[in-house]
Short mmCIF file of C-alpha atoms in Angstrom, two decimals:
data_model
loop_
_atom_site.label_atom_id
_atom_site.label_comp_id
_atom_site.label_asym_id
_atom_site.label_seq_id
_atom_site.Cartn_x
_atom_site.Cartn_y
_atom_site.Cartn_z
CA UNK A 1 0.00 0.00 0.00
CA UNK A 2 1.10 3.54 -0.70
CA UNK A 3 1.27 6.14 2.06
CA UNK A 4 -1.96 7.93 1.12
CA UNK A 5 -3.90 4.66 0.98
CA UNK A 6 -2.65 3.74 4.45
CA UNK A 7 -3.49 7.19 5.84
CA UNK A 8 -6.93 7.26 4.23
CA UNK A 9 -7.66 3.74 5.47
CA UNK A 10 -6.44 4.55 9.00
CA UNK A 11 -8.55 7.69 9.23
CA UNK A 12 -11.63 6.02 7.73
CA UNK A 13 -11.44 3.04 10.07
CA UNK A 14 -11.06 5.32 13.10
CA UNK A 15 -14.04 7.37 11.94
CA UNK A 16 -16.05 4.16 11.72
CA UNK A 17 -14.75 2.71 14.98
CA UNK A 18 -15.00 5.94 16.98
CA UNK A 19 -17.48 8.35 15.33
CA UNK A 20 -17.50 10.29 18.61
CA UNK A 21 -13.89 11.47 18.06
CA UNK A 22 -12.85 14.18 15.59
CA UNK A 23 -9.85 12.71 13.74
CA UNK A 24 -9.27 15.74 11.48
CA UNK A 25 -6.03 16.62 13.28
CA UNK A 26 -4.86 13.02 13.07
CA UNK A 27 -5.49 13.03 9.33
CA UNK A 28 -3.39 16.16 8.82
CA UNK A 29 -0.58 15.02 11.12
CA UNK A 30 -0.38 11.59 9.46
CA UNK A 31 0.03 13.34 6.10
CA UNK A 32 2.75 15.64 7.45
CA UNK A 33 4.51 12.71 9.11
CA UNK A 34 4.42 10.85 5.82
CA UNK A 35 6.02 13.80 4.01
CA UNK A 36 8.77 14.02 6.63
CA UNK A 37 9.45 10.26 6.54
CA UNK A 38 9.61 10.11 2.74
CA UNK A 39 11.83 13.19 2.60
CA UNK A 40 14.17 11.86 5.30
CA UNK A 41 14.41 8.45 3.61
CA UNK A 42 15.36 9.99 0.27
CA UNK A 43 17.95 12.27 1.83
CA UNK A 44 19.31 9.60 4.18
CA UNK A 45 20.00 7.33 1.24
CA UNK A 46 21.98 10.00 -0.60
CA UNK A 47 23.90 11.22 2.47
CA UNK A 48 24.79 7.62 3.23
CA UNK A 49 27.01 7.74 0.14
CA UNK A 50 29.19 10.18 2.10
CA UNK A 51 29.23 8.00 5.19
CA UNK A 52 27.03 10.27 7.31
CA UNK A 53 23.47 10.27 8.57
CA UNK A 54 20.97 13.11 8.28
CA UNK A 55 21.51 13.85 11.98
CA UNK A 56 25.26 14.09 11.45
CA UNK A 57 24.70 16.31 8.44
CA UNK A 58 22.71 18.67 10.68
CA UNK A 59 25.80 19.14 12.85
CA UNK A 60 28.01 19.82 9.83
CA UNK A 61 25.42 22.19 8.37
CA UNK A 62 25.19 24.16 11.61
CA UNK A 63 28.97 24.50 11.63
CA UNK A 64 29.20 25.32 7.94
CA UNK A 65 26.59 28.06 7.90
CA UNK A 66 28.18 29.64 10.98
CA UNK A 67 31.33 30.54 9.05
CA UNK A 68 34.73 29.17 8.16
CA UNK A 69 36.35 29.92 11.50
CA UNK A 70 33.32 29.35 13.71
CA UNK A 71 33.90 27.44 16.92
CA UNK A 72 30.61 26.35 18.43
CA UNK A 73 29.81 24.73 21.74
CA UNK A 74 27.95 21.43 21.80
CA UNK A 75 25.11 23.10 23.72
CA UNK A 76 24.68 25.68 20.94
CA UNK A 77 24.75 22.99 18.25
CA UNK A 78 22.14 21.00 20.19
CA UNK A 79 19.89 24.03 20.60
CA UNK A 80 19.87 25.14 16.96
CA UNK A 81 19.77 21.53 15.78
CA UNK A 82 16.72 20.96 18.00
CA UNK A 83 18.37 17.93 19.56
CA UNK A 84 18.99 17.02 23.17
CA UNK A 85 22.65 17.38 24.20
CA UNK A 86 22.75 13.69 25.15
CA UNK A 87 21.77 12.83 21.58
CA UNK A 88 24.61 14.92 20.20
CA UNK A 89 27.61 13.24 21.87
CA UNK A 90 27.58 10.16 19.63
CA UNK A 91 27.24 12.30 16.49
CA UNK A 92 30.17 14.49 17.48
CA UNK A 93 32.33 11.44 18.19
CA UNK A 94 31.52 9.87 14.81
CA UNK A 95 32.14 13.13 12.93
CA UNK A 96 35.44 13.64 14.74
CA UNK A 97 36.59 10.09 13.95
CA UNK A 98 35.68 10.67 10.30
CA UNK A 99 37.78 13.85 10.25
CA UNK A 100 34.79 16.14 9.58
CA UNK A 101 35.06 18.15 12.80
CA UNK A 102 37.71 18.89 15.39
CA UNK A 103 37.23 19.50 19.09
CA UNK A 104 39.26 21.62 21.45
CA UNK A 105 38.85 22.67 25.06
CA UNK A 106 36.94 25.92 25.54
CA UNK A 107 39.45 28.29 27.18
CA UNK A 108 36.57 30.16 28.85
CA UNK A 109 35.01 27.00 30.28
CA UNK A 110 37.39 24.07 30.51
CA UNK A 111 34.44 21.72 31.14
CA UNK A 112 33.19 22.38 27.62
CA UNK A 113 34.49 21.88 24.10
CA UNK A 114 34.59 24.02 21.01
CA UNK A 115 33.65 22.34 17.76
CA UNK A 116 35.09 23.39 14.42
CA UNK A 117 34.36 22.01 10.97
CA UNK A 118 37.31 20.71 8.96
CA UNK A 119 37.80 21.30 5.23
CA UNK A 120 36.60 17.72 4.60
CA UNK A 121 33.52 18.39 6.73
CA UNK A 122 32.82 21.60 4.85
CA UNK A 123 32.94 19.74 1.52
CA UNK A 124 30.41 17.22 2.86
CA UNK A 125 28.20 20.01 4.22
CA UNK A 126 28.31 21.89 0.91
CA UNK A 127 27.39 18.80 -1.10
CA UNK A 128 24.79 17.74 1.45
CA UNK A 129 22.91 21.03 1.35
CA UNK A 130 22.79 20.81 -2.43
CA UNK A 131 21.31 17.31 -2.18
CA UNK A 132 18.75 18.35 0.44
CA UNK A 133 17.67 21.53 -1.35
CA UNK A 134 17.27 19.60 -4.60
CA UNK A 135 15.29 16.79 -2.94
CA UNK A 136 12.97 19.22 -1.18
CA UNK A 137 12.45 21.31 -4.31
CA UNK A 138 11.58 18.15 -6.24
CA UNK A 139 9.07 17.19 -3.56
CA UNK A 140 7.20 20.51 -3.87
CA UNK A 141 7.54 20.80 -7.64
CA UNK A 142 3.87 19.86 -8.08
CA UNK A 143 2.78 22.99 -6.22
CA UNK A 144 2.54 26.37 -7.86
CA UNK A 145 4.09 29.44 -6.22
CA UNK A 146 0.81 30.53 -4.63
CA UNK A 147 0.23 27.09 -3.11
CA UNK A 148 3.79 27.04 -1.78
CA UNK A 149 3.35 30.42 -0.08
CA UNK A 150 -0.01 29.35 1.36
CA UNK A 151 1.38 26.04 2.59
CA UNK A 152 4.36 27.82 4.15
CA UNK A 153 2.09 30.32 5.87
CA UNK A 154 -0.16 27.56 7.23
CA UNK A 155 2.78 25.52 8.51
CA UNK A 156 4.26 28.65 10.11
CA UNK A 157 0.97 29.27 11.91
CA UNK A 158 0.91 25.68 13.11
CA UNK A 159 4.49 25.82 14.40
CA UNK A 160 3.79 29.12 16.16
CA UNK A 161 0.70 27.64 17.80
CA UNK A 162 2.42 24.51 19.11
CA UNK A 163 6.02 25.68 19.59
CA UNK A 164 5.70 26.62 23.25
CA UNK A 165 3.86 23.42 24.14
CA UNK A 166 6.54 20.80 23.47
CA UNK A 167 10.28 20.54 23.98
CA UNK A 168 11.84 19.80 20.61
CA UNK A 169 14.77 17.43 20.40
CA UNK A 170 15.74 13.87 19.73
#
């Protein structure tokens, strides 16, 4: 079964089984979850060719867009990457072993580290963002410009409405 068939079947069977519950929100969230899963799977496959995961790419991207000489703390990377610091340690270790980042002791806080992207890491980040932008643009290519703006506005409203309610991070 394709994603939309599964979603439509799930929603229809819940409507039949529990007509007392409004499953409109579930319907929308299942569709959004499907988009995210399909997008992540496509990107994960391509990033795998570089020996990194999408989560590891996020670290490299944060470093790369912060500038050539940027030295970032793990807590900052976790915050802007919307990941819990405990979920970041393994990624940093893998990226360091691969030679994509370097770590040094923070002279202002010797309990913390400073993370810097290496030239090899920057090359991966540059290629990765090209892959991701292309994949995402292909996914929305069936929408016209007006639909894209409307969709973006609606998603922005949704994020604004729920942002304060849940701690983001994996």
